[in-house]
């Protein structure tokens, strides 16, 4: 889906400089966070170029996320990292100190 959006962006404005995300269009995001960042960059570019995100596009994006578990994987990685470095404990300790 992201590749299709990037191609659509280029077709709409082929003389513009390519968006940095287009350099990655042939690569797969190995980390959930990379996929989320790439998707955010695409959406930001579309909005910046006054493209309207239709309800259908958002529904398809949500379905893609649910079928590939991108958000769930990212949340799990963050929770795992937080547990490993004790981020949550440090955060709560800082809040209690204030």
C-alpha positions as a LaTeX table, in Angstrom:
\begin{tabular}{lrrr}
\hline
Residue & $x$ (\AA) & $y$ (\AA) & $z$ (\AA) \\
\hline
Unk1 & 0.00 & 0.00 & 0.00 \\
Unk2 & 2.80 & 2.42 & 0.86 \\
Unk3 & 4.48 & 1.76 & $-2.49$ \\
Unk4 & 1.22 & 2.59 & $-4.28$ \\
Unk5 & 0.88 & 5.82 & $-2.32$ \\
Unk6 & 4.46 & 6.83 & $-3.11$ \\
Unk7 & 3.93 & 6.13 & $-6.79$ \\
Unk8 & 0.68 & 8.12 & $-6.68$ \\
Unk9 & 2.52 & 11.03 & $-5.09$ \\
Unk10 & 5.14 & 10.97 & $-7.84$ \\
Unk11 & 2.55 & 10.72 & $-10.61$ \\
Unk12 & 0.71 & 13.72 & $-9.18$ \\
Unk13 & 3.89 & 15.82 & $-9.15$ \\
Unk14 & 6.70 & 14.14 & $-11.14$ \\
Unk15 & 8.91 & 17.23 & $-11.38$ \\
Unk16 & 9.24 & 17.70 & $-7.65$ \\
Unk17 & 12.10 & 16.36 & $-5.62$ \\
Unk18 & 11.38 & 12.84 & $-4.42$ \\
Unk19 & 10.31 & 12.51 & $-0.82$ \\
Unk20 & 12.98 & 10.88 & 1.40 \\
Unk21 & 10.61 & 7.99 & 2.01 \\
Unk22 & 10.68 & 7.10 & $-1.70$ \\
Unk23 & 14.30 & 6.06 & $-1.37$ \\
Unk24 & 13.10 & 3.27 & 0.90 \\
Unk25 & 10.17 & 2.15 & $-1.25$ \\
Unk26 & 11.94 & $-1.01$ & $-2.41$ \\
Unk27 & 13.09 & $-1.94$ & 1.08 \\
Unk28 & 11.03 & $-3.68$ & 3.68 \\
Unk29 & 10.77 & $-2.22$ & 7.15 \\
Unk30 & 12.31 & $-4.80$ & 9.44 \\
Unk31 & 11.25 & $-3.02$ & 12.61 \\
Unk32 & 7.65 & $-2.08$ & 13.29 \\
Unk33 & 8.73 & 1.43 & 14.20 \\
Unk34 & 10.30 & 1.92 & 10.77 \\
Unk35 & 7.03 & 0.95 & 9.10 \\
Unk36 & 5.09 & 3.38 & 11.27 \\
Unk37 & 7.58 & 6.17 & 10.57 \\
Unk38 & 7.41 & 5.53 & 6.83 \\
Unk39 & 3.62 & 5.55 & 6.90 \\
Unk40 & 3.62 & 8.80 & 8.89 \\
Unk41 & 6.00 & 10.38 & 6.38 \\
Unk42 & 3.74 & 9.37 & 3.51 \\
Unk43 & 0.65 & 10.81 & 5.18 \\
Unk44 & 2.50 & 14.04 & 6.06 \\
Unk45 & 3.61 & 14.39 & 2.44 \\
Unk46 & 0.11 & 13.79 & 1.16 \\
Unk47 & $-1.34$ & 16.40 & 3.51 \\
Unk48 & 1.44 & 18.87 & 2.67 \\
Unk49 & 0.61 & 18.51 & $-1.02$ \\
Unk50 & $-3.09$ & 19.15 & $-0.30$ \\
Unk51 & $-4.11$ & 15.59 & $-1.12$ \\
Unk52 & $-7.29$ & 14.60 & 0.60 \\
Unk53 & $-7.26$ & 11.37 & 2.53 \\
Unk54 & $-10.59$ & 9.78 & 1.80 \\
Unk55 & $-12.45$ & 7.69 & 4.32 \\
Unk56 & $-11.78$ & 4.64 & 2.14 \\
Unk57 & $-8.01$ & 5.20 & 2.33 \\
Unk58 & $-8.11$ & 5.40 & 6.12 \\
Unk59 & $-10.26$ & 2.27 & 6.32 \\
Unk60 & $-7.79$ & 0.41 & 4.08 \\
Unk61 & $-4.86$ & 1.63 & 6.17 \\
Unk62 & $-6.55$ & 0.44 & 9.35 \\
Unk63 & $-7.30$ & $-2.95$ & 7.77 \\
Unk64 & $-3.67$ & $-3.24$ & 6.64 \\
Unk65 & $-2.47$ & $-2.41$ & 10.14 \\
Unk66 & $-4.81$ & $-4.94$ & 11.70 \\
Unk67 & $-3.89$ & $-7.70$ & 9.25 \\
Unk68 & $-0.13$ & $-7.12$ & 9.58 \\
Unk69 & $-0.21$ & $-6.22$ & 13.29 \\
Unk70 & 2.06 & $-3.20$ & 12.75 \\
Unk71 & 0.73 & $-1.17$ & 15.68 \\
Unk72 & 0.54 & $-4.20$ & 17.94 \\
Unk73 & 4.13 & $-5.17$ & 17.08 \\
Unk74 & 5.35 & $-1.63$ & 17.71 \\
Unk75 & 3.55 & $-1.49$ & 21.06 \\
Unk76 & 5.00 & $-4.87$ & 22.04 \\
Unk77 & 8.54 & $-3.73$ & 21.12 \\
Unk78 & 8.15 & $-0.55$ & 23.16 \\
Unk79 & 6.82 & $-2.52$ & 26.14 \\
Unk80 & 9.69 & $-5.01$ & 25.82 \\
Unk81 & 12.27 & $-2.22$ & 25.66 \\
Unk82 & 10.65 & $-0.42$ & 28.58 \\
Unk83 & 10.75 & $-3.62$ & 30.63 \\
Unk84 & 14.37 & $-4.29$ & 29.68 \\
Unk85 & 15.68 & $-0.86$ & 30.66 \\
Unk86 & 13.19 & $-0.21$ & 33.44 \\
Unk87 & 11.81 & 2.88 & 31.76 \\
Unk88 & 8.39 & 2.62 & 33.38 \\
Unk89 & 9.90 & 2.26 & 36.85 \\
Unk90 & 12.17 & 5.25 & 36.24 \\
Unk91 & 9.25 & 7.30 & 34.96 \\
Unk92 & 7.08 & 6.56 & 37.98 \\
Unk93 & 10.02 & 7.21 & 40.33 \\
Unk94 & 10.48 & 10.61 & 38.69 \\
Unk95 & 6.78 & 11.41 & 38.98 \\
Unk96 & 6.74 & 10.44 & 42.66 \\
Unk97 & 9.79 & 12.61 & 43.32 \\
Unk98 & 8.00 & 15.64 & 41.91 \\
\hline
\end{tabular}
